[in-house]
Structure formats: structure tokens, C-alpha cells
């Protein structure tokens, strides 16, 4: 089976200069085989974005590598039953927890975060090479998993279209001058197949009549990681403190500065313990999650300095998520989730907010005998959205069997100018998008 998809997008604020945001053509293929309880699955995703053919010189190599042409392996595993046990070996995707939008426990698989708020659900989670053993006892399931691969997902280059560091490094006009035309690349400490990087996961779940429960334990590298100061930035700091803006422009054009800086993300090992549950009641479903991360590392920064001074501090972090889903209106489902984290130690100058409340809302309505699906979703960071927010609306219509067309719009709110959040650099990122998808199968 598989599907062909054609994704197109246009920037709203940049329409007069460079309106073409996306022209990605992709093909997903999946082979499945089942016999005598044995399941075999192999999948792959390939894509090419036509938008990067036009005026390609305005993109750095990191952006072209991340967005223009990609082949991303999908799930590839063999699963076999052994009495009450099931063994699964290979590249796998395993979702944890009950939350749909603000999950604190869904920590196994990395994400494709090249386009936050825009990724199709089929592409969001990325598989990892792992061994998994599940035991079934009535309504109980006990599952142990070892990931033999450490990967931290697909990310935008630090200064790319959706890079989170543009808002940090671009706060200084002098810094912007020195970085113009230069490449800031991202590297990960702890990525690969070394046994020192393996992750260990344990889950117990209970699915009873009117109640779902889960307990979780994790020992793995922190997928988010912390940024280490790029090599060579000390040189930039010295220049900023001694020279005028005109002098910096001359130096930047002289060729004496490095053309490439490397930003390293370190991923320390951490313990995580959690619990989740779901309780249906009529047209309502109530969900919750709680996760305790021990000795988790966080970035702090002095953003008043011309070159932000990065540092790392650690603390235990407790995160709680509550959610409710309502389906009492015909052909309509409403979902609302709220998340709040608590740091056990006071950490001054956090680079990004980790202990502020977040909210997510999703509404879906189907019509025309389920041929039309309308979806609206929003995420808010901070009580007054001071750390940013995004909203997305879209409509999907089934033109014919297995052929669907989607149109939509996404808006990014950067938040307060004095606060730094995940959308602070997304000041000109609103876009309209259209998608055509054809699902097929071959026997």
C-alpha cells in the first residue's frame, strides 16, 4: 500500500518578495505480510520540494539538505507471538500516554519538526531500531523495550526558516551583521548505535471497563537536549565589544571570519517515571498524564549580552497534563488539554520556558456523509499567550475513492517581544496551503 501526496504552500507576509513556501511531492510505500500470527512490515518515505529550485542561491546548504530532497526510512520490523508474549524486532514507532496534543509521556520516538504546526500526522513520529517484548494477561499488558539507536529527529537548521535560534541570535543588530551569509549547523552529541546511547523503556497498562491506566519507567538520553556554545563565538563576542557596526560590516565582508559555525546539542541521560489514565463518561472522555524527570538539563542564557551566553543547569521536573474530549454534538468532536510543569529548583534565565502553562484545543466536524472533514486547532504557551501561540484551520474533501484534497491556513503568534518562546522567530511564517493525496494498494 502507499500514497502519493502533493503539498503546496504560499507565505502571506512575504507574498510580494518570495511567496512560494512549499512545493513538496512525496511518495510513501508500505509492504505488509501476515501469516500464522507473524507480521512483517517495511515502509519508506521519499520527497522532493520544487520550491527550492527557484532562486536556490538564497538558501544555505543546511536548508537545502533538510528540505529539498529526502528519503526517510519508515517502520521496518518483524513481530511474532510466543504464547502470551509478542516479540517485535526492527525499526518501530510506539506511542505512549493518553494525551493527544500535549503528551508528556510520548518520549520514545523522535519527531519530524522541520515545520512545527504543519507536519502531517503520518510523518510526525520517526521510527527507531528497537527490540520489544510484550506480555498479555487478560486486561493487563506489560511491555519492555530497548532502543538500539539514538536519534533526535528532523529539525530545521538553527537559522533556517523554522529554526528556533534566529530569535536568540538575531536580537543584536551587530550579531546579525556578523552571521549574514554564514552557516550555523546543528550537531548532536550522543547520536548513533553505540550501546552507551541505548534507551530502556518499561510500560504496564490496564484496559478495563470504563477505565484505562498506565505506569511508565524510562532510562534514555533526553531527546530535547541542551545547546552548547558554538566554537568560534568567543571571537565574535570580542569583536562586538570593541568595534562599531560599520567596522563589523567591513570585517564580515573581508573573509577573515569562519564561514561555518557548529551548534552542538548535548543529550544527557535521564530517568523518567510516569502514569496516565482515561475515564469515559457518556459523551465525555477525561484523560490525564503525569511525568517526573530526574536531573534533567536545561539551557540558561544572558540575552542582554551581544552574543548570548549559554549555560546548562539541572533540576527535577514534574509535568502534569489533563484533557477532555466531548462528542455529544452530531458529527463533531471537541478536545481540550492543559499542561503545567514544575521545576524543583529555581533556575534563573531559562532560555525557553519549561514551567509555564500550555493549552491546546482541537475541533473536528464531518459532513456530506463524511466526505468533508473540517478541523480547527490552536496551541497557546503562557496564560496570556505571552510565549507564543499558533492556530490552524483546514478542510479535507474526498473527491473520489482514495483521492482527497485539503486546503488550510496556519497562523503563528510570536508572543510578547520581551519574552522568548518557541515561536519567537516565526514573525513572517503565516501561510496558506493545499494538498492532494491519493491512497493506493497493490495485491
mmCIF file with all atom_site columns, C-alpha atoms in Angstrom, residues 67 161 296 351:
data_model
loop_
_atom_site.group_PDB
_atom_site.id
_atom_site.type_symbol
_atom_site.label_atom_id
_atom_site.label_alt_id
_atom_site.label_comp_id
_atom_site.label_asym_id
_atom_site.label_entity_id
_atom_site.label_seq_id
_atom_site.pdbx_PDB_ins_code
_atom_site.Cartn_x
_atom_site.Cartn_y
_atom_site.Cartn_z
_atom_site.occupancy
_atom_site.B_iso_or_equiv
_atom_site.pdbx_formal_charge
_atom_site.auth_seq_id
_atom_site.auth_comp_id
_atom_site.auth_asym_id
_atom_site.auth_atom_id
_atom_site.pdbx_PDB_model_num
ATOM 1 C CA . UNK A 1 67  ? 14.049 20.352 2.901  1.00 0.00 ? 67  UNK A CA 1
ATOM 2 C CA . UNK A 1 161 ? 13.001 29.086 8.108  1.00 0.00 ? 161 UNK A CA 1
ATOM 3 C CA . UNK A 1 296 ? 17.010 16.989 33.636 1.00 0.00 ? 296 UNK A CA 1
ATOM 4 C CA . UNK A 1 351 ? 16.406 30.054 27.527 1.00 0.00 ? 351 UNK A CA 1
#
